[in-house]
CSV table of C-alpha atoms in Angstrom, one decimal:
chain,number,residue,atom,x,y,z
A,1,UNK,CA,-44.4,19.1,20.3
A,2,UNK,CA,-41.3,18.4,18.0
A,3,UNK,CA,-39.7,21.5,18.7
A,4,UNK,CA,-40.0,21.4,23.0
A,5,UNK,CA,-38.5,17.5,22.3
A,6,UNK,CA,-35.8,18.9,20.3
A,7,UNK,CA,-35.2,21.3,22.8
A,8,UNK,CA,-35.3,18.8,25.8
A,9,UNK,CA,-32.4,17.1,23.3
A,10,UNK,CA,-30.0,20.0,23.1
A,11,UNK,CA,-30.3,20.4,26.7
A,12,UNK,CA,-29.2,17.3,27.6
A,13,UNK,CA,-26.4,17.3,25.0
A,14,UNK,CA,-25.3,20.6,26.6
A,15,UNK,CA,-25.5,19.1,29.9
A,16,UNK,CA,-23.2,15.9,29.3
A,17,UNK,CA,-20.8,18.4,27.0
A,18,UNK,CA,-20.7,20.1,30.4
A,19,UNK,CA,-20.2,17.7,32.4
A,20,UNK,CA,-17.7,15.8,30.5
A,21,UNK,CA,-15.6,19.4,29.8
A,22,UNK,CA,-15.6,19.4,33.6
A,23,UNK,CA,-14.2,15.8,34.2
A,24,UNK,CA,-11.8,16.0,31.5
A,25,UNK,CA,-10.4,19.7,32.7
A,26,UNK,CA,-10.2,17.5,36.3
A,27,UNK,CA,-8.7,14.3,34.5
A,28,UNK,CA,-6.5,16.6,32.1
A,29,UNK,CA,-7.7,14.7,29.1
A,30,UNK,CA,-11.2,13.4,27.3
A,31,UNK,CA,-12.9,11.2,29.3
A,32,UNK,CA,-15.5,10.3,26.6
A,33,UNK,CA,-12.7,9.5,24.3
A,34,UNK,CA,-10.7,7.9,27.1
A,35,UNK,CA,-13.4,5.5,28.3
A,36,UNK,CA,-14.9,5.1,24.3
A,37,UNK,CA,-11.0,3.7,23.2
A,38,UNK,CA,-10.9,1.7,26.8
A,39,UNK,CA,-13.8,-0.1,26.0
A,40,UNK,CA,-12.3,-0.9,22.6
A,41,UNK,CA,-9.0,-1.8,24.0
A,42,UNK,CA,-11.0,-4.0,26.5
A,43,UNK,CA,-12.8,-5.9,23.7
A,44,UNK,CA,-9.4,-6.6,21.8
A,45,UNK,CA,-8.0,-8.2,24.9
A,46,UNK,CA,-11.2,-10.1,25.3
A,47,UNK,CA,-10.9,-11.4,21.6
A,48,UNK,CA,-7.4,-12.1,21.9
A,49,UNK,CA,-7.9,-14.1,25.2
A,50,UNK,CA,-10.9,-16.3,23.3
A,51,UNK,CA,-8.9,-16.6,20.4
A,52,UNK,CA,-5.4,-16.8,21.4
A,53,UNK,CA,-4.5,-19.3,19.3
A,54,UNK,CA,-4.7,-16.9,16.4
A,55,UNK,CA,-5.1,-13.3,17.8
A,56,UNK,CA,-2.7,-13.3,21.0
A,57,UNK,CA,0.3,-13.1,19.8
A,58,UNK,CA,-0.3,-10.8,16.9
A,59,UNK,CA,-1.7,-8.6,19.2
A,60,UNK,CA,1.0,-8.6,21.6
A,61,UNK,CA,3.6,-8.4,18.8
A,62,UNK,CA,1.8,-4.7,17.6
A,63,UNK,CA,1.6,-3.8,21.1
A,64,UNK,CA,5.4,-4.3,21.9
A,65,UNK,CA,6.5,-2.3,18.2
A,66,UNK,CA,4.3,0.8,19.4
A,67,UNK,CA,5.8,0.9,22.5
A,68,UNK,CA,9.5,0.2,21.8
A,69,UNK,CA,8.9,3.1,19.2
A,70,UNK,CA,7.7,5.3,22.1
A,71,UNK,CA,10.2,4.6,24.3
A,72,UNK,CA,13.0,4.5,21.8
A,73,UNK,CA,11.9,7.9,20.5
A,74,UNK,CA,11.9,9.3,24.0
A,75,UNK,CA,15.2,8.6,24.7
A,76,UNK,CA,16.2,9.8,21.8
A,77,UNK,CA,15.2,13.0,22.7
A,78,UNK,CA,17.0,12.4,25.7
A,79,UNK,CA,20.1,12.5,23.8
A,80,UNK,CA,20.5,8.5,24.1
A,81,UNK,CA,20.8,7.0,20.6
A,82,UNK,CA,18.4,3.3,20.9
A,83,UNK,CA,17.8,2.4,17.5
A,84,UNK,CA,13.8,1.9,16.8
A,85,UNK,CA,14.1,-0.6,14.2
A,86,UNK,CA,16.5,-2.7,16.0
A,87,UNK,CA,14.7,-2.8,19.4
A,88,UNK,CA,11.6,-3.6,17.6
A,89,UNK,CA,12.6,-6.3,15.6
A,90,UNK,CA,14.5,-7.7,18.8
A,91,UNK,CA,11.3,-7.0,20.6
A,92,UNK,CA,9.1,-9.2,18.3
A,93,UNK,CA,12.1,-12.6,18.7
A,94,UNK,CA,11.7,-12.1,22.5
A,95,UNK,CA,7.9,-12.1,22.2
A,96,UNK,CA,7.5,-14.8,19.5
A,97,UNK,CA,10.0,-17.3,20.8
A,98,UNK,CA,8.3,-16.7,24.5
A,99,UNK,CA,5.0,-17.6,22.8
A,100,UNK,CA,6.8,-20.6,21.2
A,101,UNK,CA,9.0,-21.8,23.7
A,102,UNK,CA,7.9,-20.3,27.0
A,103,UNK,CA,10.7,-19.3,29.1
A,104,UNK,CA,13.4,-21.0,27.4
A,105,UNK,CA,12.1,-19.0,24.5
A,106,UNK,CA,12.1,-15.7,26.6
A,107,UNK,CA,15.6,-15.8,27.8
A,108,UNK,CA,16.8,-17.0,24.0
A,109,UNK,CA,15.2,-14.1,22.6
A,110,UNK,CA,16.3,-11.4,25.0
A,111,UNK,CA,20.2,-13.0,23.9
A,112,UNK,CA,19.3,-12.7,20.7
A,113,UNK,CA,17.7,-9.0,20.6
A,114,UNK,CA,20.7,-7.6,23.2
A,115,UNK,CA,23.0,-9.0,20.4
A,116,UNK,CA,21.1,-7.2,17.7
A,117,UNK,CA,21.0,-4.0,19.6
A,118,UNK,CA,24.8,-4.1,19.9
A,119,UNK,CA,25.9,-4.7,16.7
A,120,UNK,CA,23.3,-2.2,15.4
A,121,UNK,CA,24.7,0.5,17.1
A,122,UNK,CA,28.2,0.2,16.5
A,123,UNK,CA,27.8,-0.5,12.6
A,124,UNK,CA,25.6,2.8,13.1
A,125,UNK,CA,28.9,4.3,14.8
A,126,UNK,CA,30.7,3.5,11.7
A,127,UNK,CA,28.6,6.9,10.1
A,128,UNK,CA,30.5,9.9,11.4
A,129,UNK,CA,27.3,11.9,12.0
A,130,UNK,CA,26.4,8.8,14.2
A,131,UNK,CA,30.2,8.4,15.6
A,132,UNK,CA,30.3,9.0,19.5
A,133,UNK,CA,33.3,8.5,22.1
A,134,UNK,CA,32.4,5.1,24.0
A,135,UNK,CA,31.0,6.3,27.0
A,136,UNK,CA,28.0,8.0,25.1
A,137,UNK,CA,28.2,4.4,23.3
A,138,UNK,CA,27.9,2.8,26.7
A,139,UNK,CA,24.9,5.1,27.7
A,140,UNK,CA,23.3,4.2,24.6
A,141,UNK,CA,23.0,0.3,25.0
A,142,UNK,CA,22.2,0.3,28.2
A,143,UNK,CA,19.6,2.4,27.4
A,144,UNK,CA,18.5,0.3,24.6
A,145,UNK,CA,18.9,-3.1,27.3
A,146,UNK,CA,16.1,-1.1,29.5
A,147,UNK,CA,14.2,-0.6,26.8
A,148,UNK,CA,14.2,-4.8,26.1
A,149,UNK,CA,14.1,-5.7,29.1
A,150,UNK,CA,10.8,-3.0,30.2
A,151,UNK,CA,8.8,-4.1,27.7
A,152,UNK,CA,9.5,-7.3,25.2
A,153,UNK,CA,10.6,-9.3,28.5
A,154,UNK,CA,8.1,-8.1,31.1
A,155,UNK,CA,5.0,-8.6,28.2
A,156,UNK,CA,6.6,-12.3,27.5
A,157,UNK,CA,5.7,-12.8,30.7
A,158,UNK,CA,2.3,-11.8,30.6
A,159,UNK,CA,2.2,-13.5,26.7
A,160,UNK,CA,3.0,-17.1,28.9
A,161,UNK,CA,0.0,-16.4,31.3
A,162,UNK,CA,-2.1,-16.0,28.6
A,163,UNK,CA,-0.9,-19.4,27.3
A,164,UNK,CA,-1.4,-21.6,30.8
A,165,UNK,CA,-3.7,-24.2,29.4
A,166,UNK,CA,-5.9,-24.6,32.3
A,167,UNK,CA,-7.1,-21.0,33.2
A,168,UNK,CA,-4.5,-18.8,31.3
A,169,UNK,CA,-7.5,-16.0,30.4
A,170,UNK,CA,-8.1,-15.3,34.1
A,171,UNK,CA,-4.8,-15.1,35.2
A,172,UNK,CA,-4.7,-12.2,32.9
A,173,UNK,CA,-7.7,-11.1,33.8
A,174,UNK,CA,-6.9,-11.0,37.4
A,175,UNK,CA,-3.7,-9.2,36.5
A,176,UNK,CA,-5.7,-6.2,34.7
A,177,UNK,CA,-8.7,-6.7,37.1
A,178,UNK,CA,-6.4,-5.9,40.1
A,179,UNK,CA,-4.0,-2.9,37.8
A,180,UNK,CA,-7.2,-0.8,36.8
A,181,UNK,CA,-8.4,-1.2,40.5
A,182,UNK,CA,-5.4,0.0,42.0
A,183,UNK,CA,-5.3,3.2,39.5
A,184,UNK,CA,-9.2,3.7,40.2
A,185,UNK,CA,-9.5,3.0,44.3
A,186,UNK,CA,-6.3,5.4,44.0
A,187,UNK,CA,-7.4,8.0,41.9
A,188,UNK,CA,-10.9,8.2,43.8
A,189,UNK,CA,-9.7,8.1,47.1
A,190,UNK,CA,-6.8,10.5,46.0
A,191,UNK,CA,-9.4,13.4,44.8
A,192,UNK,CA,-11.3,13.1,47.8
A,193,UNK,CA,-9.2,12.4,50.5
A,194,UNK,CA,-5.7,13.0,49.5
A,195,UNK,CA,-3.5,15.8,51.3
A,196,UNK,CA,-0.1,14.2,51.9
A,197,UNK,CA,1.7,14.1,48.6
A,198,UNK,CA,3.6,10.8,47.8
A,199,UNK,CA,6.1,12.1,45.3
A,200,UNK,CA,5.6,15.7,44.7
A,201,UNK,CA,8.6,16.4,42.3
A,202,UNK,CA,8.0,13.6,40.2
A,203,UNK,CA,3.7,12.8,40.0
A,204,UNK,CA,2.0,16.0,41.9
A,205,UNK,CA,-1.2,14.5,41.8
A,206,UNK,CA,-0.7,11.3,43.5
A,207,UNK,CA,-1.2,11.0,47.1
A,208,UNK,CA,-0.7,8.4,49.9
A,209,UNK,CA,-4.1,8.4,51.0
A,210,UNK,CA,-4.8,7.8,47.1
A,211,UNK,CA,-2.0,4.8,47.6
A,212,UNK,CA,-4.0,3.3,50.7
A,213,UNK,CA,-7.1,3.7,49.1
A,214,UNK,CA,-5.9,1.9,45.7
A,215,UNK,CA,-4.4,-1.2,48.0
A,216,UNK,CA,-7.6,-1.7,50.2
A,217,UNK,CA,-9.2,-2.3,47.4
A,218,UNK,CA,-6.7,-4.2,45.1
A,219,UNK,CA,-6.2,-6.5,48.1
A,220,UNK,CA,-10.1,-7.3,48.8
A,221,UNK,CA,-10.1,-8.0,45.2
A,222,UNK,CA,-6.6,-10.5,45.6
A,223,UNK,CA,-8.7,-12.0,48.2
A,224,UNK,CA,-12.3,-12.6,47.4
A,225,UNK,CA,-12.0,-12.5,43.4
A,226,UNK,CA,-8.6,-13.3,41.8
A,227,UNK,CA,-7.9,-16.0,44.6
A,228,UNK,CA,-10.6,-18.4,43.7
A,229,UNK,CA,-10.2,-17.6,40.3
A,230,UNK,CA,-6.9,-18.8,40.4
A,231,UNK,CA,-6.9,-21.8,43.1
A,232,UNK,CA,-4.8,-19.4,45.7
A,233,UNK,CA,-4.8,-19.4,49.1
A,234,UNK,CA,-5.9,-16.3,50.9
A,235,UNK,CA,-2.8,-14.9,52.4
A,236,UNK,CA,-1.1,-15.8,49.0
A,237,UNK,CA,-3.9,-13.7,47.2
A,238,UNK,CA,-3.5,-10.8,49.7
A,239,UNK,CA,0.1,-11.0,49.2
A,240,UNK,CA,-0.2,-10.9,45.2
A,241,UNK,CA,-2.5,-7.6,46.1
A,242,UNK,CA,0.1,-6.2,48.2
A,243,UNK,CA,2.9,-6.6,45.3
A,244,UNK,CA,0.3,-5.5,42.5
A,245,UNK,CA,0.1,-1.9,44.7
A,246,UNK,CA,3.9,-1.9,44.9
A,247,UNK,CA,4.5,-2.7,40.9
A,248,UNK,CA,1.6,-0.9,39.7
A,249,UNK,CA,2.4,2.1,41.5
A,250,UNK,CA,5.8,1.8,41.0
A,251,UNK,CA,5.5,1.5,37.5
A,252,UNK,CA,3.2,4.6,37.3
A,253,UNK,CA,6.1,6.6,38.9
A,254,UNK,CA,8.9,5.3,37.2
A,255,UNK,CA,7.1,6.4,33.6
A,256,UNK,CA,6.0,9.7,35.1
A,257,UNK,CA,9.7,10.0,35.8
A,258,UNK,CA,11.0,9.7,32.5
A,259,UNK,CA,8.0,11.7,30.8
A,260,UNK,CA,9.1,14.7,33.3
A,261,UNK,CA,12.5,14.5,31.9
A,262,UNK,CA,11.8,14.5,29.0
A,263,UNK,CA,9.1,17.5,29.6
A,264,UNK,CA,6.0,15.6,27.9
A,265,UNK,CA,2.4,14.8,29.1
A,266,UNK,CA,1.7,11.7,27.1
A,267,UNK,CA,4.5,9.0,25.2
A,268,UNK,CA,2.6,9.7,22.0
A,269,UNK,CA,-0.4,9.9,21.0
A,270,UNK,CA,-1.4,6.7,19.5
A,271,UNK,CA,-4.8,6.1,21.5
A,272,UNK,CA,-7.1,9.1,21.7
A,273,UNK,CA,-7.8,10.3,25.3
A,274,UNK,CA,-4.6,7.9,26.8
A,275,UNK,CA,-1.9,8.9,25.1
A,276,UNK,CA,0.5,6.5,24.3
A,277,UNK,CA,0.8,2.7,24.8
A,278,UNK,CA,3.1,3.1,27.3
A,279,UNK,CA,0.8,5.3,29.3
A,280,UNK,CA,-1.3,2.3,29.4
A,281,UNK,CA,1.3,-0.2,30.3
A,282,UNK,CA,3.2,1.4,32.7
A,283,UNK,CA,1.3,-0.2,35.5
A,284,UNK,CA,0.6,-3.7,33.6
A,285,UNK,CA,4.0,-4.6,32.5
A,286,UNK,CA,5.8,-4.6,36.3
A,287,UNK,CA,3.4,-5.8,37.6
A,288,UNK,CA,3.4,-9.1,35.3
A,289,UNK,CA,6.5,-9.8,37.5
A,290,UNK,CA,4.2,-11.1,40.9
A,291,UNK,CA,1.8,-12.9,38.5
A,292,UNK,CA,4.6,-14.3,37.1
A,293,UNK,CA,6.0,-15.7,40.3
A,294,UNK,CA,2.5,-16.7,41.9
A,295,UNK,CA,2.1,-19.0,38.6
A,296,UNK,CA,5.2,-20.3,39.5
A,297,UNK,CA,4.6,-20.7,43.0
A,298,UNK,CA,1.4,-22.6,42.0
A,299,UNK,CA,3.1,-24.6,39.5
A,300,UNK,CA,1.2,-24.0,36.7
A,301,UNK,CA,3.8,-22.3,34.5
């Protein structure tokens, strides 16, 4: 009896090993991982929304140092010098003063961090192995601006959201609600349905009939959930689900751009079975930009 239940047992195991080497060959990375670290991520965005006045902006203040190091790093193998340590320490006055002071804080900070960055660099120019002619000097701020302004500015938006007294949790909900619905209905619809390519040279795998899939249902979502969540008129929650496609997507390519340059799969590989943090931002910092402007729309920011 024990040994046809132990039997029974290994079966199954070899069945779901199966299965999941299957899905994850399909996905190109572990989708037991991927979905055991998303559930964690899930619950530290839940305890950070509950507790915000203590967890939020820590959270958000390791979040934006992992991901200026990723970016930083890649453009560094780029050939673009963006110091890490500056960036990140510019990074976390953008964040904290936008937690502080909202977005008089935001727009302090960013002066503050771009001024950092510059002087950085060119006291780092002063080391003749660091020494470069001024329009590799150029190149190398502006990356570093793109750099502030990609993450530390767009997740100060998302940081004030958070911090609407009123409903500030389900405005961020909405905005992850509506990101990982737009990566699902596309990816789905894309696998199933999807011949025409969307941007072949840049992501092969995405599709436009994954892309109409992804905004049918981001914008029944907009509509039916996130509206009356938020107090939002229909045609202004359909709207908001129209821009979510556009950032989200957008955002997806624009990172898929700069990994392909750089001729990497994942911006690190800081959360097993995602990659890095920026591979789980790309679509959630953009698309804090329509949020953004609906709160404002709304008056409640």
């Amino acid at each position: 009896m024990l040994a046809q239940v132990e039997a029974k047992a290994e079966a199954r195991k070899q069945q779901f090993e199966a299965a999941n080497a299957k899905i994850s060959a399909r996905a190109g990375r572990n989708i037991f991982f991927a979905v055991t670290t998303g559930v964690v991520l899930a619950l530290l965005v839940v305890a950070a929304l509950a507790f915000k006045q203590f967890l939020l902006l820590p959270l958000a203040l390791v979040v934006a140092a992992l991901a200026l190091y990723e970016l930083a790093t890649a453009f560094r193998k780029a050939g673009r010098r963006v110091p890490r340590v500056g960036v990140i320490i510019g990074g976390a006055v953008v964040v904290t003063l936008s937690a502080m002071q909202g977005p008089d804080g935001t727009i302090t900070g960013m002066h503050i961090a771009t001024g950092l960055l510059v002087v950085w660099r060119l006291m780092e120019s002063l080391l003749p192995q660091f020494h470069v002619k001024w329009r590799s000097m150029i190149a190398d701020l502006a990356a570093g601006v793109f750099t502030l302004v990609y993450i530390p500015f767009l997740l100060s938006l998302i940081v004030q959201l958070a911090l609407i007294p009123t409903n500030g949790a389900m405005w961020v909900f909405s905005l992850l609600l509506l990101v990982i619905l737009n990566d699902t209905g596309a990816y789905v619809c894309g696998l199933n349905f999807g011949k025409h390519k969307m941007s072949p040279r840049i992501s092969p795998n995405k599709t436009w009939e994954g892309f109409v899939g992804g905004a049918t249902v981001v914008v029944a979502a907009a509509v039916f959930v996130c509206g009356p969540l938020l107090g939002m008129p229909w045609w202004g929650a359909a709207l908001l689900g129209l821009a979510v496609v556009c950032t989200a997507t957008g955002g997806d390519l624009i990172e898929s751009m700069i990994k392909r340059n750089l001729g990497v799969k994942d911006m690190s590989s800081f959360i097993p079975g995602h990659g890095g943090i920026l591979d789980r931002l790309d679509s959630i910092l953009p698309t804090s930009v329509p949020f953004y402007a609906a709160g404002l729309a709304l008056g409640v920011l």
